[in-house]
Short mmCIF file of C-alpha atoms and ligand atoms in Angstrom, two decimals:
data_model
loop_
_atom_site.label_atom_id
_atom_site.label_comp_id
_atom_site.label_asym_id
_atom_site.label_seq_id
_atom_site.Cartn_x
_atom_site.Cartn_y
_atom_site.Cartn_z
CA MET A 1061 11.85 -15.27 17.70
CA SER A 1062 11.55 -15.71 13.83
CA ASP A 1063 13.02 -12.85 11.67
CA ARG A 1064 10.52 -13.21 8.93
CA LEU A 1065 7.52 -11.11 8.72
CA ILE A 1066 4.45 -12.77 7.27
CA ILE A 1067 2.45 -10.41 5.12
CA PHE A 1068 -1.08 -11.41 4.97
CA ASP A 1069 -3.26 -9.33 2.42
CA THR A 1070 -6.80 -8.78 3.03
CA THR A 1071 -7.51 -6.54 -0.13
CA LEU A 1072 -9.91 -8.98 -1.58
CA ARG A 1073 -11.97 -9.58 1.69
CA ASP A 1074 -11.74 -6.48 4.17
CA GLY A 1075 -10.90 -4.43 1.25
CA GLU A 1076 -13.72 -5.49 -0.37
CA GLN A 1077 -15.95 -4.19 2.59
CA SER A 1078 -15.34 -0.73 1.43
CA PRO A 1079 -18.56 0.46 0.24
CA GLY A 1080 -18.57 0.12 -3.58
CA ALA A 1081 -15.40 -1.69 -3.83
CA SER A 1082 -16.96 -5.11 -4.71
CA MET A 1083 -15.01 -7.10 -7.15
CA THR A 1084 -15.98 -9.98 -9.42
CA ARG A 1085 -14.68 -13.57 -9.52
CA ASP A 1086 -12.17 -12.60 -12.45
CA GLU A 1087 -11.11 -9.52 -10.89
CA LYS A 1088 -10.04 -11.27 -7.76
CA VAL A 1089 -8.22 -13.78 -9.45
CA ARG A 1090 -6.44 -11.02 -11.30
CA ILE A 1091 -5.28 -9.35 -8.06
CA ALA A 1092 -4.62 -12.62 -6.37
CA LYS A 1093 -2.44 -13.51 -9.18
CA LEU A 1094 -0.38 -10.28 -8.71
CA LEU A 1095 -0.47 -10.72 -5.13
CA GLU A 1096 1.16 -13.89 -5.51
CA ARG A 1097 3.68 -12.77 -7.90
CA MET A 1098 4.55 -10.38 -5.23
CA ARG A 1099 5.23 -13.18 -2.96
CA VAL A 1100 2.48 -12.22 -0.58
CA ASP A 1101 2.48 -15.23 2.22
CA VAL A 1102 -1.38 -15.33 2.83
CA ILE A 1103 -3.98 -14.04 0.51
CA GLU A 1104 -7.35 -13.75 2.31
CA ALA A 1105 -9.80 -14.12 -0.70
CA GLY A 1106 -13.13 -13.55 0.95
CA PHE A 1107 -15.82 -14.55 2.99
CA PRO A 1108 -17.61 -17.58 1.43
CA ILE A 1109 -20.63 -17.54 3.25
CA ALA A 1110 -21.43 -14.26 2.31
CA SER A 1111 -23.16 -15.21 -1.16
CA LYS A 1112 -22.83 -17.73 -4.07
CA GLY A 1113 -20.52 -15.13 -5.61
CA ASP A 1114 -18.17 -14.88 -3.03
CA PHE A 1115 -17.85 -18.67 -2.58
CA GLU A 1116 -16.93 -19.01 -6.18
CA SER A 1117 -14.37 -16.34 -5.93
CA VAL A 1118 -12.60 -17.82 -3.09
CA LYS A 1119 -12.86 -21.18 -4.86
CA ALA A 1120 -11.59 -19.69 -8.22
CA VAL A 1121 -8.50 -17.90 -6.03
CA ALA A 1122 -7.63 -21.44 -4.62
CA GLU A 1123 -7.61 -23.07 -7.98
CA VAL A 1124 -5.29 -20.51 -9.60
CA VAL A 1125 -2.66 -19.46 -6.88
CA LYS A 1126 0.05 -22.05 -5.99
CA ASP A 1127 2.59 -20.21 -4.01
CA SER A 1128 0.57 -18.40 -1.42
CA ILE A 1129 -1.56 -19.75 1.20
CA VAL A 1130 -5.34 -18.98 0.35
CA CYS A 1131 -7.48 -18.09 3.26
CA ALA A 1132 -11.20 -17.91 3.64
CA LEU A 1133 -12.86 -15.95 6.54
CA ALA A 1134 -15.52 -17.66 8.80
CA ARG A 1135 -17.61 -16.58 11.89
CA ALA A 1136 -17.67 -18.93 14.55
CA THR A 1137 -20.39 -20.91 13.33
CA ASP A 1138 -20.40 -24.47 11.90
CA LYS A 1139 -22.05 -23.30 8.58
CA ASP A 1140 -19.42 -20.59 7.80
CA ILE A 1141 -16.50 -22.85 8.77
CA ASP A 1142 -17.84 -25.71 6.75
CA ARG A 1143 -18.43 -23.35 3.65
CA ALA A 1144 -15.03 -21.81 4.19
CA ALA A 1145 -13.36 -25.28 4.13
CA GLU A 1146 -15.33 -26.09 0.81
CA ALA A 1147 -14.14 -22.95 -0.76
CA ILE A 1148 -10.30 -23.66 -0.08
CA LYS A 1149 -10.48 -27.22 -0.96
CA PRO A 1150 -8.74 -26.75 -4.19
CA ALA A 1151 -5.58 -24.70 -2.64
CA ASN A 1152 -2.17 -26.06 -2.24
CA ALA A 1153 -2.22 -24.49 1.21
CA GLY A 1154 -5.50 -23.33 2.68
CA ARG A 1155 -6.29 -21.50 5.95
CA ILE A 1156 -9.40 -20.98 7.89
CA HIS A 1157 -9.62 -17.82 9.48
CA THR A 1158 -12.44 -17.67 12.36
CA PHE A 1159 -13.32 -15.08 14.60
CA LEU A 1160 -15.50 -13.95 17.51
CA ALA A 1161 -15.78 -10.78 19.61
CA THR A 1162 -14.25 -10.71 22.99
CA SER A 1163 -14.65 -6.82 24.07
CA PRO A 1164 -17.55 -6.10 26.79
CA ILE A 1165 -19.35 -3.62 24.08
CA HIS A 1166 -19.36 -6.43 21.43
CA MET A 1167 -20.25 -9.23 23.55
CA GLN A 1168 -23.05 -7.51 25.67
CA GLU A 1169 -24.50 -5.54 22.85
CA LYS A 1170 -24.04 -7.16 19.56
CA LEU A 1171 -23.39 -11.03 20.56
CA ARG A 1172 -25.62 -10.78 23.73
CA MET A 1173 -23.54 -13.41 25.05
CA GLN A 1174 -21.62 -14.08 28.29
CA PRO A 1175 -17.73 -14.23 28.43
CA GLY A 1176 -18.03 -17.96 29.07
CA GLN A 1177 -19.96 -18.77 26.07
CA VAL A 1178 -17.69 -16.61 23.81
CA LEU A 1179 -14.92 -18.74 25.16
CA GLU A 1180 -16.64 -22.03 24.39
CA LEU A 1181 -17.64 -20.94 21.03
CA ALA A 1182 -14.21 -19.72 20.10
CA VAL A 1183 -12.88 -23.23 21.34
CA LYS A 1184 -15.53 -25.17 19.37
CA ALA A 1185 -15.02 -23.10 16.04
CA VAL A 1186 -11.18 -23.51 16.04
CA LYS A 1187 -11.71 -27.38 16.63
CA ARG A 1188 -14.20 -27.76 13.70
CA ALA A 1189 -11.98 -25.74 11.56
CA ARG A 1190 -9.12 -27.97 12.63
CA GLN A 1191 -11.10 -30.91 11.10
CA TYR A 1192 -10.44 -29.43 7.65
CA THR A 1193 -6.99 -28.12 7.86
CA ASP A 1194 -4.17 -27.74 10.11
CA ASN A 1195 -3.79 -24.07 9.27
CA VAL A 1196 -6.25 -22.37 11.44
CA GLU A 1197 -6.25 -18.67 12.50
CA PHE A 1198 -8.40 -17.21 15.37
CA SER A 1199 -9.02 -13.50 15.77
CA PRO A 1200 -10.73 -11.94 19.02
CA GLU A 1201 -12.56 -9.53 17.24
CA ASP A 1202 -12.18 -5.89 18.71
CA ALA A 1203 -9.32 -7.21 20.82
CA GLY A 1204 -8.29 -3.63 20.96
CA ARG A 1205 -10.90 -2.69 23.50
CA SER A 1206 -10.89 -6.12 25.09
CA GLU A 1207 -9.89 -6.71 28.65
CA PRO A 1208 -6.43 -8.16 28.38
CA GLU A 1209 -7.00 -10.91 30.98
CA PHE A 1210 -10.06 -12.31 29.24
CA LEU A 1211 -7.99 -12.05 25.96
CA CYS A 1212 -5.20 -14.00 27.50
CA GLN A 1213 -7.92 -16.74 28.56
CA VAL A 1214 -9.30 -17.22 25.16
CA ILE A 1215 -6.16 -17.06 23.21
CA GLU A 1216 -4.61 -19.79 25.42
CA ALA A 1217 -7.84 -21.93 25.23
CA VAL A 1218 -7.70 -21.43 21.23
CA ILE A 1219 -4.26 -22.39 20.90
CA ASP A 1220 -4.68 -25.39 22.91
CA ALA A 1221 -7.69 -26.36 20.60
CA GLY A 1222 -5.48 -26.03 17.50
CA ALA A 1223 -5.09 -22.26 16.25
CA ASN A 1224 -1.77 -21.84 15.08
CA THR A 1225 -2.01 -17.95 14.15
CA ILE A 1226 -3.63 -15.59 16.43
CA ASN A 1227 -4.74 -12.38 15.10
CA ILE A 1228 -5.10 -9.37 17.20
CA PRO A 1229 -7.49 -6.88 15.69
CA ASP A 1230 -7.84 -3.23 16.46
CA THR A 1231 -11.30 -3.67 14.87
CA VAL A 1232 -12.40 0.05 15.14
CA GLY A 1233 -8.93 1.69 15.03
CA TYR A 1234 -9.08 3.05 18.55
CA ASN A 1235 -5.52 2.20 19.89
CA MET A 1236 -2.69 4.14 20.22
CA PRO A 1237 0.81 2.81 19.02
CA HIS A 1238 2.60 2.40 22.35
CA GLN A 1239 -0.49 0.74 23.92
CA PHE A 1240 -0.94 -1.57 21.06
CA GLY A 1241 2.73 -2.65 21.39
CA ASP A 1242 2.39 -2.97 24.91
CA LEU A 1243 -0.58 -5.21 24.38
CA ILE A 1244 0.91 -7.57 22.15
CA ALA A 1245 4.02 -7.79 24.51
CA HIS A 1246 1.64 -8.60 27.52
CA LEU A 1247 -0.31 -11.36 25.51
CA MET A 1248 3.03 -12.93 24.27
CA ASN A 1249 4.70 -12.76 27.60
CA ASN A 1250 1.72 -13.79 29.62
CA ILE A 1251 0.04 -16.87 27.79
CA PRO A 1252 1.46 -19.93 28.76
CA ASN A 1253 1.25 -21.61 25.15
CA ALA A 1254 1.85 -18.41 23.28
CA ASP A 1255 5.11 -19.76 21.57
CA LYS A 1256 2.83 -22.37 19.80
CA ALA A 1257 1.39 -19.59 17.59
CA ILE A 1258 2.18 -16.83 15.38
CA PHE A 1259 0.97 -13.48 16.64
CA SER A 1260 -0.56 -11.28 14.00
CA VAL A 1261 -2.39 -8.01 13.79
CA HIS A 1262 -4.97 -6.39 11.90
CA CYS A 1263 -5.36 -2.65 12.33
CA HIS A 1264 -7.98 -0.20 11.16
CA ASN A 1265 -7.17 3.32 10.33
CA ASP A 1266 -10.10 5.28 11.87
CA LEU A 1267 -7.66 7.46 13.58
CA GLY A 1268 -4.94 7.21 10.90
CA LEU A 1269 -2.71 4.86 13.06
CA ALA A 1270 -3.31 1.58 11.21
CA VAL A 1271 0.38 1.47 10.19
CA ALA A 1272 1.98 3.01 13.21
CA ASN A 1273 0.01 0.34 15.46
CA SER A 1274 0.97 -2.42 13.13
CA LEU A 1275 4.74 -1.42 13.32
CA ALA A 1276 4.49 -1.01 17.10
CA ALA A 1277 3.19 -4.61 17.39
CA VAL A 1278 5.87 -6.10 15.00
CA MET A 1279 8.36 -4.24 17.38
CA ASN A 1280 6.80 -6.30 20.32
CA GLY A 1281 7.05 -9.65 18.84
CA ALA A 1282 4.07 -9.95 16.17
CA ARG A 1283 5.29 -11.49 13.17
CA GLN A 1284 2.17 -11.56 10.73
CA VAL A 1285 0.67 -8.14 9.71
CA GLU A 1286 -2.67 -8.27 8.01
CA CYS A 1287 -2.90 -5.45 5.48
CA THR A 1288 -4.33 -4.21 2.20
CA ILE A 1289 -3.25 -2.80 -1.09
CA ASN A 1290 -3.76 1.06 -1.02
CA GLY A 1291 -4.90 0.79 2.44
CA LEU A 1292 -8.36 -0.40 1.25
CA GLY A 1293 -10.93 -1.76 3.82
CA GLU A 1294 -13.97 -1.24 6.12
CA ARG A 1295 -14.50 2.59 6.86
CA ALA A 1296 -11.26 4.43 6.94
CA GLY A 1297 -9.52 1.36 5.72
CA ASN A 1298 -6.97 -1.18 6.80
CA ALA A 1299 -3.03 -0.69 7.32
CA SER A 1300 -1.54 -0.40 4.00
CA LEU A 1301 0.72 -3.15 2.67
CA GLU A 1302 3.07 -0.79 0.67
CA GLU A 1303 3.70 1.44 3.98
CA ILE A 1304 4.38 -1.68 6.09
CA VAL A 1305 6.44 -3.42 3.59
CA MET A 1306 8.38 -0.68 2.76
CA ALA A 1307 8.97 0.86 6.33
CA VAL A 1308 10.19 -2.46 7.51
CA ARG A 1309 12.31 -2.95 4.46
CA THR A 1310 13.91 0.64 4.50
CA ARG A 1311 14.43 0.75 8.27
CA GLN A 1312 16.01 -2.55 8.85
CA ASP A 1313 18.27 -0.75 11.29
CA VAL A 1314 15.00 -0.68 13.41
CA PHE A 1315 13.15 -3.76 12.72
CA PRO A 1316 14.28 -7.33 13.79
CA CYS A 1317 12.61 -8.91 10.91
CA ASP A 1318 11.69 -8.74 7.14
CA SER A 1319 9.22 -9.70 4.68
CA LYS A 1320 10.04 -11.81 1.57
CA LEU A 1321 7.97 -9.63 -0.73
CA ASP A 1322 9.18 -8.64 -4.31
CA THR A 1323 8.59 -4.75 -3.84
CA THR A 1324 8.94 -4.13 -7.55
CA GLN A 1325 5.28 -5.42 -7.71
CA ILE A 1326 3.69 -2.78 -5.43
CA VAL A 1327 2.94 0.26 -7.71
CA PRO A 1328 1.59 -2.44 -10.29
CA ALA A 1329 -0.55 -3.69 -7.75
CA SER A 1330 -1.75 -0.45 -6.45
CA LYS A 1331 -2.69 0.58 -9.79
CA LEU A 1332 -4.56 -2.70 -10.63
CA VAL A 1333 -6.72 -2.25 -7.28
CA SER A 1334 -7.32 1.30 -7.98
CA ASN A 1335 -8.10 0.49 -11.57
CA ILE A 1336 -10.36 -2.46 -10.47
CA THR A 1337 -12.16 -0.69 -7.63
CA GLY A 1338 -12.37 2.69 -9.00
CA PHE A 1339 -10.95 4.10 -5.78
CA PRO A 1340 -8.11 6.59 -7.02
CA VAL A 1341 -4.94 6.80 -5.05
CA GLN A 1342 -4.36 10.25 -3.53
CA PRO A 1343 -1.22 11.95 -5.16
CA ASN A 1344 0.72 12.38 -1.90
CA LYS A 1345 0.02 8.85 -0.70
CA ALA A 1346 3.22 7.31 0.74
CA VAL A 1347 5.01 4.89 -1.87
CA VAL A 1348 2.45 4.54 -4.43
CA GLY A 1349 0.99 8.41 -4.85
CA ALA A 1350 1.89 10.03 -8.00
CA ASN A 1351 3.82 12.34 -6.32
CA ALA A 1352 5.55 10.11 -3.68
CA PHE A 1353 8.96 10.32 -5.91
CA ALA A 1354 8.59 13.94 -7.25
CA HIS A 1355 10.17 16.95 -6.33
CA GLU A 1356 8.76 20.09 -6.67
CA SER A 1357 11.33 22.70 -4.91
CA GLY A 1358 14.36 23.70 -6.79
CA ILE A 1359 16.20 22.99 -3.51
CA HIS A 1360 15.21 19.41 -3.38
CA GLN A 1361 15.52 18.84 -7.21
CA ASP A 1362 19.28 20.27 -6.97
CA GLY A 1363 19.76 17.58 -4.26
CA VAL A 1364 18.34 14.68 -5.83
CA ILE A 1365 20.49 15.38 -9.02
CA LYS A 1366 23.66 15.90 -6.81
CA LYS A 1367 22.94 12.66 -4.67
CA ARG A 1368 19.64 10.77 -4.68
CA GLU A 1369 19.82 10.12 -0.86
CA THR A 1370 19.88 13.62 -0.06
CA TYR A 1371 15.90 13.79 -0.36
CA GLU A 1372 14.84 10.13 -1.02
CA ILE A 1373 14.92 7.20 1.28
CA MET A 1374 13.51 4.63 -1.17
CA ARG A 1375 14.28 3.98 -5.04
CA ALA A 1376 11.43 4.60 -7.04
CA GLU A 1377 12.34 1.67 -9.33
CA ASP A 1378 12.40 -0.63 -6.02
CA VAL A 1379 8.57 -0.13 -5.61
CA GLY A 1380 8.09 -0.64 -9.39
CA TRP A 1381 7.82 2.89 -10.57
CA SER A 1382 9.47 1.86 -13.84
CA ALA A 1383 7.20 -0.99 -14.31
CA ASN A 1384 4.85 1.02 -16.59
CA ARG A 1385 6.75 0.07 -19.69
CA MET A 1386 5.77 1.26 -22.97
CA VAL A 1387 5.18 -2.29 -24.46
CA LEU A 1388 2.94 -2.34 -27.49
CA GLY A 1389 1.83 -0.36 -30.38
CA LYS A 1390 -0.20 -0.28 -33.65
CA HIS A 1391 1.75 -2.83 -35.18
CA SER A 1392 1.92 -5.36 -32.24
CA GLY A 1393 0.27 -8.77 -33.07
CA ARG A 1394 -2.00 -10.88 -31.27
CA ASN A 1395 0.42 -12.83 -29.78
CA ALA A 1396 2.47 -10.03 -28.40
CA PHE A 1397 -0.77 -8.70 -26.87
CA LYS A 1398 -1.64 -12.17 -25.35
CA THR A 1399 1.99 -12.80 -23.77
CA ARG A 1400 2.04 -9.14 -22.32
CA LEU A 1401 -1.32 -9.38 -20.79
CA ALA A 1402 -0.33 -12.95 -19.43
CA GLU A 1403 2.68 -11.50 -17.76
CA LEU A 1404 0.36 -9.06 -16.03
CA GLY A 1405 -1.73 -11.87 -14.92
CA VAL A 1406 -4.43 -11.86 -17.43
CA GLU A 1407 -5.52 -14.92 -19.07
CA PHE A 1408 -8.18 -15.55 -21.68
CA LYS A 1409 -10.67 -18.32 -21.07
CA THR A 1410 -11.67 -18.49 -24.72
CA ASP A 1411 -10.35 -17.25 -28.19
CA ALA A 1412 -13.52 -15.09 -28.38
CA GLU A 1413 -12.49 -13.10 -25.38
CA LEU A 1414 -8.93 -12.74 -26.59
CA ASN A 1415 -10.43 -11.49 -30.25
CA SER A 1416 -12.55 -8.96 -28.58
CA ALA A 1417 -9.80 -7.63 -26.21
CA PHE A 1418 -7.57 -7.70 -29.01
CA SER A 1419 -9.76 -5.59 -31.34
CA ARG A 1420 -10.37 -3.15 -28.35
CA PHE A 1421 -6.57 -2.80 -28.15
CA LYS A 1422 -6.54 -2.29 -32.04
CA ASP A 1423 -9.04 0.56 -31.80
CA LEU A 1424 -7.01 1.95 -28.83
CA ALA A 1425 -3.45 2.04 -30.74
CA ASP A 1426 -5.16 3.80 -33.76
CA LYS A 1427 -5.91 6.62 -31.36
CA LYS A 1428 -2.93 6.34 -29.23
CA HIS A 1429 0.74 5.97 -30.19
CA GLU A 1430 2.07 4.15 -27.30
CA ILE A 1431 0.32 1.43 -25.22
CA PHE A 1432 1.31 1.05 -21.70
CA ASP A 1433 0.85 -1.64 -19.06
CA ASP A 1434 -1.57 0.72 -17.57
CA ASP A 1435 -3.39 1.21 -20.78
CA LEU A 1436 -3.75 -2.98 -20.95
CA GLN A 1437 -4.88 -3.18 -17.48
CA ALA A 1438 -7.51 -0.68 -18.20
CA LEU A 1439 -8.60 -2.08 -21.32
CA VAL A 1440 -9.06 -5.37 -19.64
CA THR A 1441 -10.82 -3.94 -16.68
CA GLU A 1442 -13.31 -2.13 -18.87
CA ALA A 1443 -14.46 -5.17 -20.19
CA GLY A 1444 -15.36 -5.90 -16.53
CA LEU A 1445 -18.00 -8.23 -15.82
CA GLU A 1446 -17.82 -12.01 -16.37
CA HIS A 1447 -18.15 -12.00 -20.12
CA GLY A 1448 -21.69 -12.25 -21.39
CA ASN A 1449 -23.29 -11.01 -18.17
CA GLU A 1450 -23.71 -7.32 -19.19
CA ILE A 1451 -27.41 -6.44 -19.27
CA TYR A 1452 -26.44 -2.94 -21.00
CA GLN A 1453 -24.03 -2.70 -23.64
CA LEU A 1454 -22.96 0.46 -25.38
CA VAL A 1455 -23.49 0.54 -29.24
CA ALA A 1456 -22.70 4.04 -30.01
CA MET A 1457 -22.54 7.39 -28.85
CA GLN A 1458 -22.52 11.23 -30.03
CA ALA A 1459 -22.11 14.11 -28.06
CA LYS A 1460 -21.90 17.86 -29.02
CA SER A 1461 -21.11 21.41 -27.63
CA LYS A 1462 -20.95 24.76 -29.06
CA THR A 1463 -20.29 27.94 -27.19
CA GLY A 1464 -23.55 29.42 -25.90
CA ASP A 1465 -25.59 26.21 -27.09
CA LYS A 1466 -27.02 23.38 -24.43
CA PRO A 1467 -24.40 20.48 -24.95
CA GLU A 1468 -26.49 17.37 -26.27
CA ALA A 1469 -25.88 13.63 -26.39
CA SER A 1470 -27.36 10.89 -28.16
CA ILE A 1471 -26.71 6.97 -27.01
CA SER A 1472 -27.69 3.77 -28.37
CA LEU A 1473 -27.43 0.84 -26.22
CA THR A 1474 -28.46 -2.82 -26.10
CA VAL A 1475 -30.52 -3.89 -23.22
CA GLU A 1476 -30.41 -7.53 -22.77
CA GLY A 1477 -29.78 -7.71 -26.46
CA THR A 1478 -32.37 -5.25 -27.68
CA GLU A 1479 -31.38 -1.97 -28.90
CA LYS A 1480 -32.70 1.25 -27.69
CA GLN A 1481 -31.72 4.89 -28.43
CA ALA A 1482 -32.20 8.09 -26.53
CA SER A 1483 -31.13 11.73 -26.61
CA SER A 1484 -30.83 14.52 -23.88
CA ASP A 1485 -29.48 17.76 -23.31
CA GLY A 1486 -27.43 18.48 -20.10
CA GLY A 1487 -25.28 20.89 -18.26
CA GLY A 1488 -22.19 19.54 -20.13
CA GLN A 1489 -21.63 16.53 -22.69
CA VAL A 1490 -21.06 14.13 -19.94
CA ASP A 1491 -24.36 15.18 -18.12
CA ALA A 1492 -26.35 14.96 -21.18
CA ALA A 1493 -24.93 11.45 -21.93
CA PHE A 1494 -25.78 10.05 -18.48
CA ARG A 1495 -29.31 11.70 -18.85
CA ALA A 1496 -29.70 9.86 -22.03
CA ILE A 1497 -28.54 6.59 -20.68
CA GLU A 1498 -31.01 7.26 -17.83
CA LYS A 1499 -33.86 7.43 -20.26
CA ILE A 1500 -33.42 4.12 -21.26
CA ALA A 1501 -32.33 2.34 -18.03
CA ALA A 1502 -34.55 4.46 -15.56
CA SER A 1503 -32.44 2.94 -12.87
CA ASN A 1504 -33.68 4.99 -10.12
CA SER A 1505 -30.11 5.16 -8.67
CA LYS A 1506 -28.28 8.10 -7.07
CA LEU A 1507 -25.05 9.43 -8.47
CA LEU A 1508 -22.61 9.35 -5.60
CA LEU A 1509 -19.40 10.24 -7.24
CA TYR A 1510 -17.98 10.89 -10.50
CA SER A 1511 -14.23 11.19 -11.29
CA VAL A 1512 -11.66 11.51 -14.16
CA ASN A 1513 -8.13 10.63 -14.10
CA ASN A 1514 -5.49 10.26 -17.00
CA ILE A 1515 -4.03 6.77 -16.94
CA THR A 1516 -0.78 7.77 -18.51
CA THR A 1517 0.51 11.19 -19.39
CA GLY A 1518 -0.30 13.41 -22.52
CA THR A 1519 -3.44 14.69 -24.10
CA ASP A 1520 -3.83 11.53 -25.93
CA SER A 1521 -3.82 9.54 -22.75
CA GLN A 1522 -6.76 7.48 -21.96
CA GLY A 1523 -9.16 9.17 -19.56
CA GLU A 1524 -10.23 6.61 -16.79
CA VAL A 1525 -13.68 7.60 -15.25
CA THR A 1526 -15.23 6.20 -12.01
CA VAL A 1527 -18.80 6.31 -11.59
CA ARG A 1528 -20.43 5.52 -8.10
CA LEU A 1529 -24.14 4.57 -7.95
CA GLU A 1530 -26.31 3.82 -5.07
CA ARG A 1531 -29.51 1.98 -4.94
CA LYS A 1532 -31.59 0.99 -1.89
CA GLY A 1533 -28.39 1.01 0.18
CA ARG A 1534 -26.34 -0.89 -2.36
CA ILE A 1535 -23.30 0.92 -3.64
CA VAL A 1536 -21.11 0.17 -6.88
CA ASN A 1537 -18.49 1.62 -8.57
CA GLY A 1538 -18.25 1.46 -12.43
CA GLN A 1539 -15.06 2.10 -14.49
CA GLY A 1540 -14.61 3.19 -18.18
CA ALA A 1541 -11.58 4.19 -20.19
CA ASP A 1542 -11.28 5.83 -23.50
CA THR A 1543 -9.22 8.40 -25.22
CA ASP A 1544 -12.42 10.36 -25.28
CA ILE A 1545 -13.53 11.23 -21.52
CA VAL A 1546 -17.29 11.66 -22.74
CA ILE A 1547 -17.15 7.99 -24.11
CA ALA A 1548 -15.09 6.94 -21.09
CA SER A 1549 -17.78 8.34 -18.85
CA ALA A 1550 -20.53 6.74 -20.55
CA LYS A 1551 -18.85 3.36 -20.41
CA ALA A 1552 -18.20 3.92 -16.72
CA TYR A 1553 -21.96 4.73 -15.88
CA ILE A 1554 -23.06 1.49 -18.02
CA ASN A 1555 -20.66 -0.34 -16.12
CA ALA A 1556 -21.91 0.76 -12.95
CA LEU A 1557 -25.57 0.03 -13.88
CA ASN A 1558 -24.50 -3.32 -14.94
CA ARG A 1559 -22.88 -3.91 -11.50
CA LEU A 1560 -26.11 -2.75 -9.79
CA GLU A 1561 -28.08 -5.32 -11.69
CA LEU A 1562 -25.70 -8.14 -10.95
CA SER A 1563 -24.68 -7.17 -7.58
CA GLU A 1564 -26.12 -9.73 -4.89
CA ARG A 1565 -27.24 -9.13 -1.19
CA ARG A 1566 -24.18 -10.35 0.67
CA ALA A 1567 -23.92 -11.14 4.39
CA HIS A 1568 -21.46 -8.83 6.01
CA PRO A 1569 -18.89 -10.89 8.09
CA GLN A 1570 -19.25 -8.46 11.38
CA LYS A 1571 -23.03 -8.57 11.35
CA THR A 1572 -23.99 -11.44 13.83
CA ASP A 1573 -27.47 -12.25 13.64
CA THR A 1574 -26.99 -15.82 12.63
CA ILE A 1575 -24.49 -16.69 15.66
O1 KIV B 2630 -11.63 -5.74 11.55
C1 KIV B 2630 -11.61 -6.95 12.15
O2 KIV B 2630 -11.62 -7.24 13.32
C2 KIV B 2630 -12.02 -7.89 11.16
C3 KIV B 2630 -11.94 -9.43 11.65
C4 KIV B 2630 -12.59 -10.19 10.83
C5 KIV B 2630 -10.37 -9.98 11.67
O3 KIV B 2630 -11.75 -7.68 9.97
ZN1 ZN B 2631 -11.13 -5.53 9.54
#
């Protein structure tokens, strides 16, 4: 059995299925480049049939990524598979991942198909995908609740049809680690052609067991793990990449394999994904939480000073905690700015884009002495949507408060190029600013979440604001960053409004009305 653990990252596909986490094409490309730099083996870039935007995003990732396999998801239908194949055409190495549910509840209630039909359709889908690429993955969806004997039949048939990766999803996060480990061992020991495929797992975190289940599967022979940065994903999320990779790397005395990941890219990737999606990382999150290497108690601090290993099982620098370098300042030129952003995976398509980002950088450098990588990432994310697509743009704003008086805000926005102004009072300056914006936009949306984080430390740090809006069931997150948190809040609200206007109605992969 191989001693290589393949890391399949699905942040851009399953991660994006988290309500409000949808990403633009350029954002996906930024994340994909960082995943490639991290040496992730397979990047699942999206679900091309979902919408034109999803198709374009997968294609754009396939065009720029050279060292990782770029994968596209497809239901077991001809049109899904053909569209996935088209999207990954530019890739150096492309994979089609097709799936069909095999659990009794999914077959009866969702697909309304007999097991025989499911088996036939799965084989047909794999054969079709093989016409486009020799790298085909098949997932029996809801495998964790499927009958093992039926799973064996389906898997044997799809391997014969040409699937070379078999992914076992615990779609609803129902399994216990020992049970899931046993299932993997059972499949690998009982399917006659099991040696012709790599066994993979894809675990959801509904009971908080996604990482434990994935690791149990690895101990029982799985050699690909599907995971996401920060554990992002449908409902409670997927297994988190950083936890899987560091568990396996740290406990080489236990695991019979290891990934080839450059773990120093983990924290930058975590911050980038959090920054782009607006999903904050909880401070006590393993590996990437702000407190993951912080020692509060005096006894622990004393131990760590005497010998780090007394309380630390990993080195902070090995997962990239030192990567947030102070890079630029007030006197840095355009070239230094461009070069550092290129190192962070951000390239400007036109001089106009570079100039506008550089002028935002100069404004920031006037207010903030030291500019860190995280500041640069926020600066680029803030520009956010594909250039020129913004319906609303902030021109200027003013907010004031005085003890005993009602706070007020005035705002000036362009709406499709036409400047409009409004003022309002409110419970605080942020509330007043949002009310003023709504007087102009009348978006009819509901504010679901408002959160502020500091990007770096110190009172001159930029505040990074996330605003989550919902309209007619569609949820978007907007981000804004500024050293002034009221301005950051207004930018985030405007960013969310723009995303709401631009968000497309997309097909969901697990909705099968078209099969
Ligand atoms: O959770 C799941 O079953 C999936 C499949 C598409 C692999 O995301
Ligand atoms: Zn999933």
